[in-house]
PDB file of C-alpha atoms in Angstrom:
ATOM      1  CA  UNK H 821      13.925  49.540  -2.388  1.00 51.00           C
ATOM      2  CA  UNK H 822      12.917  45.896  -3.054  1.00 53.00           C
ATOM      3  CA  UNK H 823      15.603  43.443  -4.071  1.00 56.00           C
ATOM      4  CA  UNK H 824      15.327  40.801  -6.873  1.00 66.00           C
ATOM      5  CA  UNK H 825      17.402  38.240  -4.899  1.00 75.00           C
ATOM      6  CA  UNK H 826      15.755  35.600  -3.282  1.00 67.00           C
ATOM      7  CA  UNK H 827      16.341  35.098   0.274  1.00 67.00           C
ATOM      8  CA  UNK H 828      18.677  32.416   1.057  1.00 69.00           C
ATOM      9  CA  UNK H 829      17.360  28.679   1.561  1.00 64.00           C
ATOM     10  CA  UNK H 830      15.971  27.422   4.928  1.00 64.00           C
ATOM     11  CA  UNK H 831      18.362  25.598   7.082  1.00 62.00           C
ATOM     12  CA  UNK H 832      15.388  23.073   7.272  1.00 61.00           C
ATOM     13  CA  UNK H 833      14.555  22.628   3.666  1.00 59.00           C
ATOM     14  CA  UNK H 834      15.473  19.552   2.180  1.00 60.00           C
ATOM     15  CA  UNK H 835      16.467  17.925  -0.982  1.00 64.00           C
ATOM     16  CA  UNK H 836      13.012  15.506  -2.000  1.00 62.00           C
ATOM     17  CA  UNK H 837      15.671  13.254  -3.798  1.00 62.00           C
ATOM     18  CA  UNK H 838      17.612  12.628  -0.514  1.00 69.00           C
ATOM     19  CA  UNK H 839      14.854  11.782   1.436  1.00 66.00           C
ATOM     20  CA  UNK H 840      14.151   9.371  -1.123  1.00 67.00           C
ATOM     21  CA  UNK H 841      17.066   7.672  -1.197  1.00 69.00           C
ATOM     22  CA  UNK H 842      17.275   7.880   2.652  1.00 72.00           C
ATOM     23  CA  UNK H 843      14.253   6.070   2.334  1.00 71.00           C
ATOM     24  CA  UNK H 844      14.456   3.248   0.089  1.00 75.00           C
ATOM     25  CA  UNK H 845      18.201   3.062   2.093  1.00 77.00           C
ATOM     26  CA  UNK H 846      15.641   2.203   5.323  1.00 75.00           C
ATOM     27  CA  UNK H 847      13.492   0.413   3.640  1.00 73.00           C
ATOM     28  CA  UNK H 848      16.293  -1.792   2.115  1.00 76.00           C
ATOM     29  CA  UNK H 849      18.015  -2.627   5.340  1.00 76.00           C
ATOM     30  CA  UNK H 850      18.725  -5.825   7.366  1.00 75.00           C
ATOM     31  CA  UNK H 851      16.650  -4.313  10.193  1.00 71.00           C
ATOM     32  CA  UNK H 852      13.551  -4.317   8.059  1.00 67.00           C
ATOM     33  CA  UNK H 853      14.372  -7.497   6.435  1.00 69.00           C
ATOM     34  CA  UNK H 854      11.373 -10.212   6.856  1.00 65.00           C
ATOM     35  CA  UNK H 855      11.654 -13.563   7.855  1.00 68.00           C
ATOM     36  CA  UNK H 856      10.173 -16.816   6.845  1.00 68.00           C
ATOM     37  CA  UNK H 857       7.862 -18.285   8.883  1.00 63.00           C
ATOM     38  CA  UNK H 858       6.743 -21.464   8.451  1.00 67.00           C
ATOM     39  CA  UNK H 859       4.045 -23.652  10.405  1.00 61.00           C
ATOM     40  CA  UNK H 860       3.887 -27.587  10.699  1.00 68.00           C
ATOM     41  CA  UNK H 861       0.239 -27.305   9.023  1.00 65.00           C
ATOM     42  CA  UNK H 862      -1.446 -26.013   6.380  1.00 66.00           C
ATOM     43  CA  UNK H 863      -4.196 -24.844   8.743  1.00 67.00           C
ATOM     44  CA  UNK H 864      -0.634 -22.874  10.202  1.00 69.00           C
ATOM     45  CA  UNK H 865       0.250 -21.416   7.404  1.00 72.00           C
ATOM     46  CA  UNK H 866      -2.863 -19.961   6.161  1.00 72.00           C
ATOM     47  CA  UNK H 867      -3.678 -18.408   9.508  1.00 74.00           C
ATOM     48  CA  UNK H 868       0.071 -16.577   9.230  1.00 75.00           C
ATOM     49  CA  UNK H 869      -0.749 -15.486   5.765  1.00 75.00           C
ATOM     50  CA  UNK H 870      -3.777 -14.419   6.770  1.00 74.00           C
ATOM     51  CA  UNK H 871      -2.313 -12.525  10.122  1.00 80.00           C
ATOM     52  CA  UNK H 872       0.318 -11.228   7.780  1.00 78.00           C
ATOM     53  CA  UNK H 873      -2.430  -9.289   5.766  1.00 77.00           C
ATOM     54  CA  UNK H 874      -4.285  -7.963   8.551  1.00 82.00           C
ATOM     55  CA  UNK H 875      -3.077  -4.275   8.800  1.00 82.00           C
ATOM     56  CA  UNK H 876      -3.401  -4.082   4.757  1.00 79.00           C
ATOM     57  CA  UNK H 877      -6.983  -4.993   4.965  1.00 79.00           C
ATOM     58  CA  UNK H 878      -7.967  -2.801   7.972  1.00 84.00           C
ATOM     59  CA  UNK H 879      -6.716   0.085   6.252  1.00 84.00           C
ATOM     60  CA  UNK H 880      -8.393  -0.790   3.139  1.00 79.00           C
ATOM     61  CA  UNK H 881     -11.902  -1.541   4.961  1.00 82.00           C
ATOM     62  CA  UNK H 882     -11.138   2.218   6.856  1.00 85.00           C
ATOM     63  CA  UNK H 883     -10.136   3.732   3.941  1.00 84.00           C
ATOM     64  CA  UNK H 884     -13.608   2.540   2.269  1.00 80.00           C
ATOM     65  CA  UNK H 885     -15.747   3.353   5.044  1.00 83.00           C
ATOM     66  CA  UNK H 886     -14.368   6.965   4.986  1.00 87.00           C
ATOM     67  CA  UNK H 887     -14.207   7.372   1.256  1.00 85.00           C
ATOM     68  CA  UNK H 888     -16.108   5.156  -0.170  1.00 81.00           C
ATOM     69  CA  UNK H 889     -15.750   3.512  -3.694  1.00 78.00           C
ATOM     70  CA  UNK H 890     -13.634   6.066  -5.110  1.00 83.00           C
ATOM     71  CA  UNK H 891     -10.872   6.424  -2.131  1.00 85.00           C
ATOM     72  CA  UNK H 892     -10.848   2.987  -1.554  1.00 81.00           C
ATOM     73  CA  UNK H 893     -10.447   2.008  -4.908  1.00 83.00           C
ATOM     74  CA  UNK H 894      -7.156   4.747  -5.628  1.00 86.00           C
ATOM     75  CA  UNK H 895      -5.957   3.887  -2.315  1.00 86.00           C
ATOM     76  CA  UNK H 896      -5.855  -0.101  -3.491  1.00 83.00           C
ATOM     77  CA  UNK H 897      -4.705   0.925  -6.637  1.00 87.00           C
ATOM     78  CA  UNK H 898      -1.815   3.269  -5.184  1.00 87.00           C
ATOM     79  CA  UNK H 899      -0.571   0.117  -2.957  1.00 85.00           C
ATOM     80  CA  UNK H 900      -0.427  -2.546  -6.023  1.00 87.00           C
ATOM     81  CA  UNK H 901       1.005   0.202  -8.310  1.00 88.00           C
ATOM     82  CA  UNK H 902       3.887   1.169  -6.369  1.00 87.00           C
ATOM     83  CA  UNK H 903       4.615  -2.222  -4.978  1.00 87.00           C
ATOM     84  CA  UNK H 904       4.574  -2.984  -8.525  1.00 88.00           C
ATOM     85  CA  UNK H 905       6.919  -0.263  -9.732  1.00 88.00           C
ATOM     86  CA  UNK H 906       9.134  -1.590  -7.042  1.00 88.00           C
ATOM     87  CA  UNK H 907       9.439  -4.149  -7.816  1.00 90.00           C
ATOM     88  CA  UNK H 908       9.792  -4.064 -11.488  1.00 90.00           C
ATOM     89  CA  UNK H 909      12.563  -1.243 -11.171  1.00 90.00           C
ATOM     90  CA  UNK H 910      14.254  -3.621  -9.059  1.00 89.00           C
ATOM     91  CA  UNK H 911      14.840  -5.799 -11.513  1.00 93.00           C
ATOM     92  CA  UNK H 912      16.426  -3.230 -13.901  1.00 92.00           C
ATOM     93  CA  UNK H 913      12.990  -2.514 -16.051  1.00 91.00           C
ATOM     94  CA  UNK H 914      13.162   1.049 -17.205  1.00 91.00           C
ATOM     95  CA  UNK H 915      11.396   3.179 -15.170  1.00 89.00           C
ATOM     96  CA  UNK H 916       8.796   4.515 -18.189  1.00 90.00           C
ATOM     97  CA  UNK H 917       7.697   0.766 -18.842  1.00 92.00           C
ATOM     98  CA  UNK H 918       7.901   0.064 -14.916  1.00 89.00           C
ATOM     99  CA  UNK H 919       5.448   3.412 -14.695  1.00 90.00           C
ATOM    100  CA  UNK H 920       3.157   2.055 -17.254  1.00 91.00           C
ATOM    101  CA  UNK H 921       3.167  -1.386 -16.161  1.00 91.00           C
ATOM    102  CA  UNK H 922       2.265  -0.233 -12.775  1.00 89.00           C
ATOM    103  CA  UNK H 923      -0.637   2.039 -13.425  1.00 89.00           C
ATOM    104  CA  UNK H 924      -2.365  -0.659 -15.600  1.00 90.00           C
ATOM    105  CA  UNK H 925      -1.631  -3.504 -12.987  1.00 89.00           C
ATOM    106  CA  UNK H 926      -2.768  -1.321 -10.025  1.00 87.00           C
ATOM    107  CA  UNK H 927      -6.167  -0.048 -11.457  1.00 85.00           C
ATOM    108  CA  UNK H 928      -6.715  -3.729 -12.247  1.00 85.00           C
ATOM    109  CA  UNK H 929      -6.297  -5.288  -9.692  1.00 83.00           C
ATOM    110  CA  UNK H 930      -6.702  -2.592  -7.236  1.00 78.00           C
ATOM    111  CA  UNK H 931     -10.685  -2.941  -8.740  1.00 77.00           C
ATOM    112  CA  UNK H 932     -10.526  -6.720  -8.268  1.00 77.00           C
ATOM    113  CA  UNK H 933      -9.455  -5.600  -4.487  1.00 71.00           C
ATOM    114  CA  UNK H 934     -12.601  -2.962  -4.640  1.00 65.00           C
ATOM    115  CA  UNK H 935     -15.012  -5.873  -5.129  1.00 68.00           C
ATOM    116  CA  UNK H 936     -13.851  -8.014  -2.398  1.00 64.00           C
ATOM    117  CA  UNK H 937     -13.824  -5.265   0.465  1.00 61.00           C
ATOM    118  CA  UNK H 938     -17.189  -4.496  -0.831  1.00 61.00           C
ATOM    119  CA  UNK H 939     -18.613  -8.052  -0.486  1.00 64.00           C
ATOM    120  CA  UNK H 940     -16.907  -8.276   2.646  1.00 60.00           C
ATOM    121  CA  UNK H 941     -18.679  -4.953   4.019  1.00 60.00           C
ATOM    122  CA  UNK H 942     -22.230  -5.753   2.192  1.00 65.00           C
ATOM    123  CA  UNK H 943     -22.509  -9.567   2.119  1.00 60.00           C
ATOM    124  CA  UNK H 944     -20.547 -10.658   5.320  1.00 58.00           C
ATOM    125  CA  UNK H 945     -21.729 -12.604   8.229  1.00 62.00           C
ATOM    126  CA  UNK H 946     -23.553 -10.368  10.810  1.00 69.00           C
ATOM    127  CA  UNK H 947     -20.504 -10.783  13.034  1.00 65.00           C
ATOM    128  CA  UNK H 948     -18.099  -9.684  10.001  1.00 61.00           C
ATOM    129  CA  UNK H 949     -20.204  -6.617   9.736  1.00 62.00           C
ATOM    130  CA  UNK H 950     -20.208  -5.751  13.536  1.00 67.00           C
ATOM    131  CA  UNK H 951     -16.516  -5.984  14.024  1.00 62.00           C
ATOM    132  CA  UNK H 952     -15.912  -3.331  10.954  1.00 58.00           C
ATOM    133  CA  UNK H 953     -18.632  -1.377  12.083  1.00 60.00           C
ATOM    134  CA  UNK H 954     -17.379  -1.499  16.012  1.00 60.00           C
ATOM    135  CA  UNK H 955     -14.131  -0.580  13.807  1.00 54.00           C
ATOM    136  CA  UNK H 956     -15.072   1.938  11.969  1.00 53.00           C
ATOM    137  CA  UNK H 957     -17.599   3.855  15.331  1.00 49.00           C
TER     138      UNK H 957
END
């Protein structure tokens, strides 16, 4: 009655590992490449490296709001780690050390990241705090 074979393969299933490199192919080309940008002042520049870092740290203060410590902190650490991993197997690192590297340097510094989206959510001016929570409502 019942066959052992296994029914053939979905025309929409995919290969993980092309999609990966498909990815980092994306992710790698000229059309994503970024650009300097420089200002004439200092005041310039810090308000572009500050505008730069403005989706990062509105998904971080989301992420917190919904998750609290926990999500926020894995979701910080996730970001650092595999920017980290990145860029270290970029370089030619082995991917075990690049793996280790990465885990230490995210949960470090993705807790140094913790503390500062907390102070910024408990300790911030009263018209910090209404923006996140206008935000976050």
């Amino acid at each position: 009655m019942g066959s052992d074979r296994l029914p053939p393969p979905s025309p929409l299933a995919v290969d993980i590992g092309d999609v990966a490199v498909s990815l980092r192919a994306v992710a790698n080309s000229d059309a994503l490449a970024l650009e300097e940008v420089k200002a004439e002042m200092a005041v310039g520049e810090w308000a572009l490296t500050a505008l730069e870092n403005v989706p990062q740290l509105a998904a971080q203060i989301g992420v917190t709001a919904a998750t609290g410590v926990a999500g926020s902190l894995l979701f910080m650490s996730a970001q650092i780690g595999g920017g980290q991993y990145l860029e270290l197997t970029g370089e030619g690192v082995a991917k075990r050390t690049a793996t280790v590297a990465a885990l230490v340097s995210g949960l470090v510094q993705g807790w140094l990241e913790r503390i500062g989206v907390g102070t910024i959510l408990k300790t911030g001016t009263p018209a910090v705090r209404k923006i996140v929570n206008a935000a976050i409502m």
